[in-house]
CSV table of C-alpha atoms in Angstrom, one decimal:
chain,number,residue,atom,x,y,z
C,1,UNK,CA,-227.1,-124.5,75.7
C,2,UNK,CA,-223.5,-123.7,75.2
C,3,UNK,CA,-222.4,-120.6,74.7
C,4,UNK,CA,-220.9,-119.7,71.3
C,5,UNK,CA,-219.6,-116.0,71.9
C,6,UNK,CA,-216.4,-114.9,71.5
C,7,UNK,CA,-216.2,-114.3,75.2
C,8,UNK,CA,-217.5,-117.9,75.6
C,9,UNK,CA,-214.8,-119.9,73.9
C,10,UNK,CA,-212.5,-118.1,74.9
C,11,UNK,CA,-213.7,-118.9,79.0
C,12,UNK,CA,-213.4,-122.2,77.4
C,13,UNK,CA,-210.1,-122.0,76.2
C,14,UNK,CA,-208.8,-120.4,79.7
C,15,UNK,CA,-210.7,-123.5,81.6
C,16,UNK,CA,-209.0,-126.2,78.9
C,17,UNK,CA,-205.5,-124.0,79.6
C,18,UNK,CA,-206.2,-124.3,83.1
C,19,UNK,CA,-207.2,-127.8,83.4
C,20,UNK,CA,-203.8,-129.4,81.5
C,21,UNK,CA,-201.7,-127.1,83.6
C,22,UNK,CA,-202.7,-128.5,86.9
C,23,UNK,CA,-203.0,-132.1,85.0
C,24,UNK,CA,-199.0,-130.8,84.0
C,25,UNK,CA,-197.9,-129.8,87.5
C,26,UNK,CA,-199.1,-133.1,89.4
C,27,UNK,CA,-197.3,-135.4,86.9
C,28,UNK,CA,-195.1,-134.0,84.1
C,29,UNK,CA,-194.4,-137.3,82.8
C,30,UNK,CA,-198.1,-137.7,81.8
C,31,UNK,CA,-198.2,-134.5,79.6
C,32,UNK,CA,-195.8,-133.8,76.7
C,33,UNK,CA,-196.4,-130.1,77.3
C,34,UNK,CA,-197.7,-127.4,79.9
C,35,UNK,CA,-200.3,-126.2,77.4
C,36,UNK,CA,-202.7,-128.0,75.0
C,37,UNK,CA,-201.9,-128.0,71.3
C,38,UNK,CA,-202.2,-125.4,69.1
C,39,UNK,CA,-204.9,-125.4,66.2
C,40,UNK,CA,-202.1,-125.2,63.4
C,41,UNK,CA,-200.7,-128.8,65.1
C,42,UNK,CA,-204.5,-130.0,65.4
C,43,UNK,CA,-205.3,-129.7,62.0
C,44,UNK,CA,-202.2,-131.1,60.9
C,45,UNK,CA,-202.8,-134.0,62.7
C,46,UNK,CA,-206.5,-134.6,61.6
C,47,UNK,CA,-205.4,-134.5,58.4
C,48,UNK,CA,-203.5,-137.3,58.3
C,49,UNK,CA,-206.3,-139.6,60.2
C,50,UNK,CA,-206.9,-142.5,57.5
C,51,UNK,CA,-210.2,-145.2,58.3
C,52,UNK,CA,-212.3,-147.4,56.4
C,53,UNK,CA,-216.2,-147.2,56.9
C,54,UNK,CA,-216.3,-149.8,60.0
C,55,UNK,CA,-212.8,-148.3,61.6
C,56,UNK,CA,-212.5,-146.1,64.3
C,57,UNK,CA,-209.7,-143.4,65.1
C,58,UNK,CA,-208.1,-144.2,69.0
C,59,UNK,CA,-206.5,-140.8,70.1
C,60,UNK,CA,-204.2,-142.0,73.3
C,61,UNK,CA,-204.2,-139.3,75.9
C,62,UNK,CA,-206.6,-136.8,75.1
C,63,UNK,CA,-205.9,-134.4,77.6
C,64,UNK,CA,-208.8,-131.7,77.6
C,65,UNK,CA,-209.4,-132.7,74.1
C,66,UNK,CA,-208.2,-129.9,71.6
C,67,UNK,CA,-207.0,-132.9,69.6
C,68,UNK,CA,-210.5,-134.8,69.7
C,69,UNK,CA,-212.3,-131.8,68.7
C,70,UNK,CA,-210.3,-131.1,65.6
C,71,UNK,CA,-211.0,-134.6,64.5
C,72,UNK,CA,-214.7,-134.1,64.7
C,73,UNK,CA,-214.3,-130.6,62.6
C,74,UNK,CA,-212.3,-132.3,60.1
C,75,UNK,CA,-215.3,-135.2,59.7
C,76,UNK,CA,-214.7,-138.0,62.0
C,77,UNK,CA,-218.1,-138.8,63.6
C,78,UNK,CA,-218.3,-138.8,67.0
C,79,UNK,CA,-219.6,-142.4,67.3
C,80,UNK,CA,-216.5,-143.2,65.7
C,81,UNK,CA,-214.0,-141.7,67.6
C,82,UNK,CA,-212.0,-143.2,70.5
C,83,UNK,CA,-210.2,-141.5,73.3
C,84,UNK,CA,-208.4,-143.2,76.2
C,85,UNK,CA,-207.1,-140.9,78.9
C,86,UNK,CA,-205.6,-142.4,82.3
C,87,UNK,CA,-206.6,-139.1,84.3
C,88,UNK,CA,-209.6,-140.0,86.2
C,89,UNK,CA,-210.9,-135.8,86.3
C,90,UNK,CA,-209.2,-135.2,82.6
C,91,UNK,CA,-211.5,-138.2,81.3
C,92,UNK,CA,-214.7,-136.7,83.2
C,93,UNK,CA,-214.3,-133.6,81.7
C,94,UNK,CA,-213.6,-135.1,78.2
C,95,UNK,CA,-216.9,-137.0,78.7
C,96,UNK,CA,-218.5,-133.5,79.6
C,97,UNK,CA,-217.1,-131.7,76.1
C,98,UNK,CA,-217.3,-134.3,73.7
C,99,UNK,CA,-221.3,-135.9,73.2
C,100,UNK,CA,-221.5,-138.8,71.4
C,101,UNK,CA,-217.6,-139.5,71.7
C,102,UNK,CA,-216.5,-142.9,73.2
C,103,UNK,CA,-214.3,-141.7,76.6
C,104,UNK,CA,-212.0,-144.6,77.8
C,105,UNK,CA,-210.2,-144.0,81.3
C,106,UNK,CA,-208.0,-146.5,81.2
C,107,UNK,CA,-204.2,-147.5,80.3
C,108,UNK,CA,-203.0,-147.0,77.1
C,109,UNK,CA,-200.1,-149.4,77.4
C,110,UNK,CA,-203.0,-152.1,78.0
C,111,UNK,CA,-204.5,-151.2,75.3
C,112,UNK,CA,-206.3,-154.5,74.7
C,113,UNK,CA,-207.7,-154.5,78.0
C,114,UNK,CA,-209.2,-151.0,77.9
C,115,UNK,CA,-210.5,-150.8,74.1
C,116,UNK,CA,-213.6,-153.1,73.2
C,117,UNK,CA,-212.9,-156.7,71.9
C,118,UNK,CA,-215.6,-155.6,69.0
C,119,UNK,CA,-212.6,-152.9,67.9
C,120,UNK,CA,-210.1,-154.9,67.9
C,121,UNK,CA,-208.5,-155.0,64.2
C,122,UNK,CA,-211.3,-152.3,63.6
C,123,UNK,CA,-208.7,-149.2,64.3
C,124,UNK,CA,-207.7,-147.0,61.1
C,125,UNK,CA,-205.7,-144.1,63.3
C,126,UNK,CA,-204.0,-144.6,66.6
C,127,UNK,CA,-202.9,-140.7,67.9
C,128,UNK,CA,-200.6,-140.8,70.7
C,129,UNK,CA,-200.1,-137.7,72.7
C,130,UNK,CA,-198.1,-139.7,75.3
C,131,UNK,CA,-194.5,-137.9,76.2
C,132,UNK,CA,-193.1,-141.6,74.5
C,133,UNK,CA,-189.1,-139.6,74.5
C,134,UNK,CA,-189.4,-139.6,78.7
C,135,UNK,CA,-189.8,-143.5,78.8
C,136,UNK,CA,-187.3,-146.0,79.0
C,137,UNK,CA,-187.3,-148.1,75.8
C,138,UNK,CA,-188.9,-151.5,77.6
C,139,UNK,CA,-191.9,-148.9,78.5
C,140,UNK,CA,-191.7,-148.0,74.8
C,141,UNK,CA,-191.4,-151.6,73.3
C,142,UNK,CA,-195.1,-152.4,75.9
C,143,UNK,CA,-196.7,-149.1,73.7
C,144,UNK,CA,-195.9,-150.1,70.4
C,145,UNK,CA,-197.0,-153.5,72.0
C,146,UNK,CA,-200.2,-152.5,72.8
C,147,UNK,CA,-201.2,-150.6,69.8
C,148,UNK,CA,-200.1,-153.7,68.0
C,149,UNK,CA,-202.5,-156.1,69.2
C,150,UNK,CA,-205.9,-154.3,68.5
C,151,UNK,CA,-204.6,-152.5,65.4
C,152,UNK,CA,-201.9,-155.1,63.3
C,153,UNK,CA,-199.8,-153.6,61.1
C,154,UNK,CA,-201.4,-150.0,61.3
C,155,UNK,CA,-198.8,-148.3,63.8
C,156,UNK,CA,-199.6,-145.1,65.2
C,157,UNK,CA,-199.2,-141.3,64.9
C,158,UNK,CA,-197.1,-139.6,67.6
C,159,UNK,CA,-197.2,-135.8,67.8
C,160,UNK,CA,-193.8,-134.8,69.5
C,161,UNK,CA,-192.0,-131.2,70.5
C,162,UNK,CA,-188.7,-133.1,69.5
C,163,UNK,CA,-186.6,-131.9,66.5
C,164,UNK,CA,-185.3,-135.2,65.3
C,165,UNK,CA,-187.6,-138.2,65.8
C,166,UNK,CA,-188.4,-139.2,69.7
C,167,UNK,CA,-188.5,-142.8,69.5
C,168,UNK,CA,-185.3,-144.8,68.5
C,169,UNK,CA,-187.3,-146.8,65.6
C,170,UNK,CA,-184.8,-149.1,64.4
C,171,UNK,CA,-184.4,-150.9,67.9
C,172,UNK,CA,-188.1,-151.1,68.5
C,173,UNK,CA,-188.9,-153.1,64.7
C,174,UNK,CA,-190.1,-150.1,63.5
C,175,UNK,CA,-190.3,-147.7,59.9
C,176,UNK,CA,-190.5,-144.2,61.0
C,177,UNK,CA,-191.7,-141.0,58.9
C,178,UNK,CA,-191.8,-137.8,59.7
C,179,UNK,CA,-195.2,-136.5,58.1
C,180,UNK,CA,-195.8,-133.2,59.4
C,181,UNK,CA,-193.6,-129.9,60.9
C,182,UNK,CA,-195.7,-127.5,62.8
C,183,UNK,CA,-193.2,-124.3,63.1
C,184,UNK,CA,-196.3,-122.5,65.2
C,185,UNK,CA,-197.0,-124.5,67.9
C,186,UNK,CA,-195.2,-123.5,70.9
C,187,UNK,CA,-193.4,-125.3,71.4
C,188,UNK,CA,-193.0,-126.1,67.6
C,189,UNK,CA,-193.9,-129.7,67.1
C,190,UNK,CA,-193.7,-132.7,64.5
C,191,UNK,CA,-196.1,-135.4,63.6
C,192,UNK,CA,-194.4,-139.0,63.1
C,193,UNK,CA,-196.0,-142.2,61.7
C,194,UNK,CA,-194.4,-145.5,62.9
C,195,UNK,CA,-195.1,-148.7,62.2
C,196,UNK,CA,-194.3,-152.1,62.4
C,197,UNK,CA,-190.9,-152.7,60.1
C,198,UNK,CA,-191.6,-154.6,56.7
């Protein structure tokens, strides 16, 4: 049985903290940050998760799934939630701490290859917690790419520790909100929606 004491989450949070620091230090470019997200950028984000019935929510690079567990709290059922992480041990331990959640390892920029053919067109939320800002643009043009062909038309949300937005939008066919500002995150961080232009 888990253990639901103060002095247990907090283990837990010190063994999450832990984990995406030594996921951090063996490939920066994999991890937008050297600490997960903070609860105030969590919920921000799992408010602004929209799915029908049949749809599932695809978070893209769970890390040690701070994200993913927010989404649960805030009413996403397990059975309908996604998460894809490249990381061979982050995606073991994501299978470990979320029961009942689908766990992907695979490659989010083959998206089409790694996700179910039964979910294709059946995605309501794609979250991205990729560092998109460190890629070249033909890396970011394969992403929005990918996304694309299993959820048409939706786009994605991309959390970001960038003050203005991190992808340039017009050159990849793409409209571009800004929907959130998290000021308490450290770093402080934004939510953007993009999707494909109209």
């Amino acid at each position: 049985m888990a253990d639901t004491t103060t002095g247990g989450r907090a283990h837990a949070e010190v063994a999450n903290a832990a984990l995406f620091f030594r996921r951090w230090l063996a490939n920066p470019l994999q991890m937008g940050s050297i600490i997960p997200s903070s609860p105030a950028l969590c919920r921000r984000i799992a408010a602004l998760v929209r799915r029908q019935e049949d749809e599932v929510v695809v978070e893209l690079g769970a890390g040690t799934g701070v994200i993913s567990r927010a989404l649960l709290a805030a009413g996403v059922p397990a059975e309908k939630l996604v998460v894809v992480e490249i990381v061979p041990d982050m995606a073991h331990h994501l299978r470990r701490v979320l029961p009942g959640v689908t766990v992907i390892q695979g490659d989010a920029f083959e998206l089409a290859d790694a996700l179910p053919a039964r979910l294709h067109g059946k995605v309501g939320t794609a979250i991205c917690g990729i560092p998109l800002v460190l890629l070249p643009v033909e890396q970011q043009r394969r992403f929005v790419a990918a996304v694309e062909a299993v959820a048409p038309g939706k786009g994605f949300l991309l959390y970001t520790y960038c003050i203005t937005s991190p992808l340039p939008w017009r050159d990849l066919g793409l409209d571009a909100k800004r929907k959130a500002w998290t000021p308490l995150n450290f770093p402080p961080a934004s939510v953007w929606h993009y999707q494909p232009a109209r």
